[in-house]
């Protein structure tokens, strides 16, 4: 049982941007603005020009229902938009069109791995709203002499997912966020890789204090850091006999601290009322129809992968953490050994992708299949396979070309053997050292063999062969009892080998 | 100098639109009415030339039209008669402007109004009050006072206004012209700078029902950019008929209550008699919630306004004062940009929506709105139209009521219930009191503009009030 | 009754800077209007639903298509009315 010594309670408000829609939520401006100049994708509506009026994007409503269903929420039959009245420079109308009473969905949950096993995090509600613009500060928010505003983001469709305060540590918060991204990512409504796709406001309190709301957290790592900082800050306040007041704090991403945003008057009064320019939505019947189209969600898919492909749960979990990766794996697993495929996709490919900040789209399924096939046929070594994967990601090409270019084809056994013998003969001191118990001496011999085979040998295999020759004194490792050993002199050094090896060396003219 | 659309068409046919437009511009130029905040002289002339040169056709080809300054016009300053929007030039056209341009109309200028349409007298304009063409010491009514005065004063043959609680009908009545407030949703509000979204409609002014109908036909119709726009094209011009035989008129006695000028009451009752003589039947109807309409209306309008006007902060357009921190800057921009009446309504609206008062004021008003709407539904089971005075009295003196908000609000007593119910209503001239025009209000069912236009047209065809013109223009 | 303190708060919520003189001037006027509004207290609205929209419209949507008509403004048009701009951004005052 996790006893939560500080009485930490964390609730998160996550804003998911429906950036896969073609247009914004209330106007026909494109959502694809990420690489364009500021204020180049705006219209009278999203710029809040006087006289402009919103019209609801139908696809956004459908996407909201999808998300609600995926979070086990109840989707309402009647929903409505409200105005939330407050001032902020990023808000072009002085109010945000959002939902209040009658949110499109509410009362759901998400299962995560908690501090002490499975944790059910309640979803209070998941409602629709519009994104404000983007503020740019020169330096930090508290020092900047002015504020620059870009409204390209203004009016993007958002789903605000409000959790119950069920998380008890920053780690659980992080896991919840990962899980949320995982689930929503399955629904083909947002691209989590775009800047600002998921933004977090965190509410956190510890025993004996009121809650603080931390705004402007733009990454999951940031959320974890902000929460860690807040726990320490709140504990310090209490330890010094102070009072943790309810307030809004701003997360300074660069300094990894939270700053009080308290102004002369903190109290908000949003004066919600129904948006008179939008009519109500009667959407009974939509949810059942949309439910039919929902894809298999991460948890279900993870269980199926374990059952159907016999892979480890850890692998199944990692593979289903992202829809594209799961599809990639499944396509590969159908044409190759599923277990080996799991290891290579999960342990190798995913790592290499993460390292390069790439998604699985950067790697072709056919290439993964070729690599697995070459490995199965012992045409390449495991190191060679890793090399191929890395090269494909860095330079492109095809596995075949890379093999040819780098000479990665596995070198036949007898060549390794010959090279090993040559290595011993040329470095008798190393061989003798190894036999005398200096295990490390073997490494230099391995290196020599690898050089002789131009890297084409499997390093593990080379080790095996060298150990066989030097430890057991004979090679190949068969009928070892029957074979007589003999001591030969190579240069000035005496090495004990089997008679066949001695003969071989003699034949080769080394002894 | 007062000409109908048809007369102007003949004039354009014989001469040119350029001549016609120039004549109106010239008249505006030497006017003392202050009906216009800005005129679009050069662009109007060049548009007129274009129409002349290319023989552009359309129901309003070459006809000058004046536009209330809260309707967005691309490339023409649109101020809402406020200091906060001084110099604001919309980069887009309102839906009605698109339609007017397509119909060949020539926009000659933007008319004066109460600041952000908040008023009944056109005195709260930052650009000075408009005067009533019938008496330069009196108000033209409001908030579309500029449009009504321009039409009454011969400075524009037709004009658009907007009506949130009577803002077309009141100045039509005070200035002796025809003004129509259509059914909510019939004319797109896209581009109309909102005062109270759930109540207002754009409406046409002219010196006759026929011309009002022509203009209405041009600007009404479905617009996908306004979610409250109704998918319904209108064409009433072709079916205007001088006939009220069998028309069932309801007379709600609540509209002839205390504060109604005797001469106004007499003129309206005489007008009802005229229609009876022409074959209509009259009955008395009960509309018991009428007296609560005013309070409900003002609460709803101010609440919506407090939110609508939040966008004016000096960042993207409009007035900007010296920068300090953003809270202070916003507050100072708004404090110096808005006039007193606008500030009062923002403050009251904010209060009516605020925590602890939302249910007492805002929600209560919306429930009362339901009862008022039901009054109309009940009345219209038995009658086709309702007839009342448009205003309880003729135009009052400039400055007479400006410092007493309540007495100013009370002037709207007969017009606001119509907006609460969303039904159509027209004001036509029906008499005079001390040389000042009196307006007759004819109210119809939702989407039944045809019937009120027919009643108004028949009344007009059989009386001559609408032909009277102010002297000294 | 609106007190001076209420009015200061409402002024803050509305972002309207009110001087002492303004507060002096507005308080009685606002109270006379609010007093008039209490007329509604006489109406029995038990069980009466509010009318937010006068027409029974619902489900008005647009398709997820980039609008040509009334669509996007150029950056120049977007900024054309801005009192202050910088590098294509609107320039607002400092935050704190
Ligand atoms: Mg929100
Ligand atoms: Zn837009």
mmCIF file of N, CA, C and O in Angstrom, chain A residues 406-407 449-457:
data_model
loop_
_atom_site.group_PDB
_atom_site.id
_atom_site.type_symbol
_atom_site.label_atom_id
_atom_site.label_comp_id
_atom_site.label_asym_id
_atom_site.label_seq_id
_atom_site.Cartn_x
_atom_site.Cartn_y
_atom_site.Cartn_z
ATOM 1 N N UNK A 406 29.043 -2.347 -46.399
ATOM 2 C CA UNK A 406 29.794 -2.505 -45.155
ATOM 3 C C UNK A 406 30.372 -3.896 -44.991
ATOM 4 O O UNK A 406 31.046 -4.175 -43.993
ATOM 5 N N UNK A 407 30.078 -4.806 -45.930
ATOM 6 C CA UNK A 407 30.565 -6.172 -45.821
ATOM 7 C C UNK A 407 30.056 -6.835 -44.556
ATOM 8 O O UNK A 407 30.820 -7.401 -43.778
ATOM 9 N N UNK A 449 41.043 -10.797 -34.517
ATOM 10 C CA UNK A 449 40.225 -11.631 -35.409
ATOM 11 C C UNK A 449 39.208 -10.749 -36.157
ATOM 12 O O UNK A 449 39.014 -10.904 -37.367
ATOM 13 N N UNK A 450 38.573 -9.817 -35.451
ATOM 14 C CA UNK A 450 37.589 -8.959 -36.083
ATOM 15 C C UNK A 450 38.239 -8.160 -37.213
ATOM 16 O O UNK A 450 37.641 -7.969 -38.267
ATOM 17 N N UNK A 451 39.458 -7.716 -36.949
ATOM 18 C CA UNK A 451 40.164 -6.952 -37.967
ATOM 19 C C UNK A 451 40.433 -7.827 -39.185
ATOM 20 O O UNK A 451 40.217 -7.419 -40.317
ATOM 21 N N UNK A 452 40.872 -9.060 -38.904
ATOM 22 C CA UNK A 452 41.198 -9.978 -40.008
ATOM 23 C C UNK A 452 39.958 -10.309 -40.840
ATOM 24 O O UNK A 452 40.049 -10.521 -42.043
ATOM 25 N N UNK A 453 38.801 -10.380 -40.169
ATOM 26 C CA UNK A 453 37.571 -10.712 -40.919
ATOM 27 C C UNK A 453 36.829 -9.448 -41.342
ATOM 28 O O UNK A 453 35.685 -9.519 -41.767
ATOM 29 N N UNK A 454 37.440 -8.334 -41.240
ATOM 30 C CA UNK A 454 36.876 -7.041 -41.640
ATOM 31 C C UNK A 454 35.499 -6.811 -41.024
ATOM 32 O O UNK A 454 34.558 -6.356 -41.685
ATOM 33 N N UNK A 455 35.391 -7.246 -39.788
ATOM 34 C CA UNK A 455 34.130 -7.017 -39.079
ATOM 35 C C UNK A 455 33.019 -7.964 -39.477
ATOM 36 O O UNK A 455 31.909 -7.889 -38.955
ATOM 37 N N UNK A 456 33.283 -8.841 -40.380
ATOM 38 C CA UNK A 456 32.233 -9.741 -40.868
ATOM 39 C C UNK A 456 31.920 -10.881 -39.925
ATOM 40 O O UNK A 456 30.948 -11.612 -40.115
ATOM 41 N N UNK A 457 32.766 -11.056 -38.920
ATOM 42 C CA UNK A 457 32.509 -12.162 -38.000
ATOM 43 C C UNK A 457 31.629 -11.688 -36.865
ATOM 44 O O UNK A 457 31.594 -10.525 -36.539
#
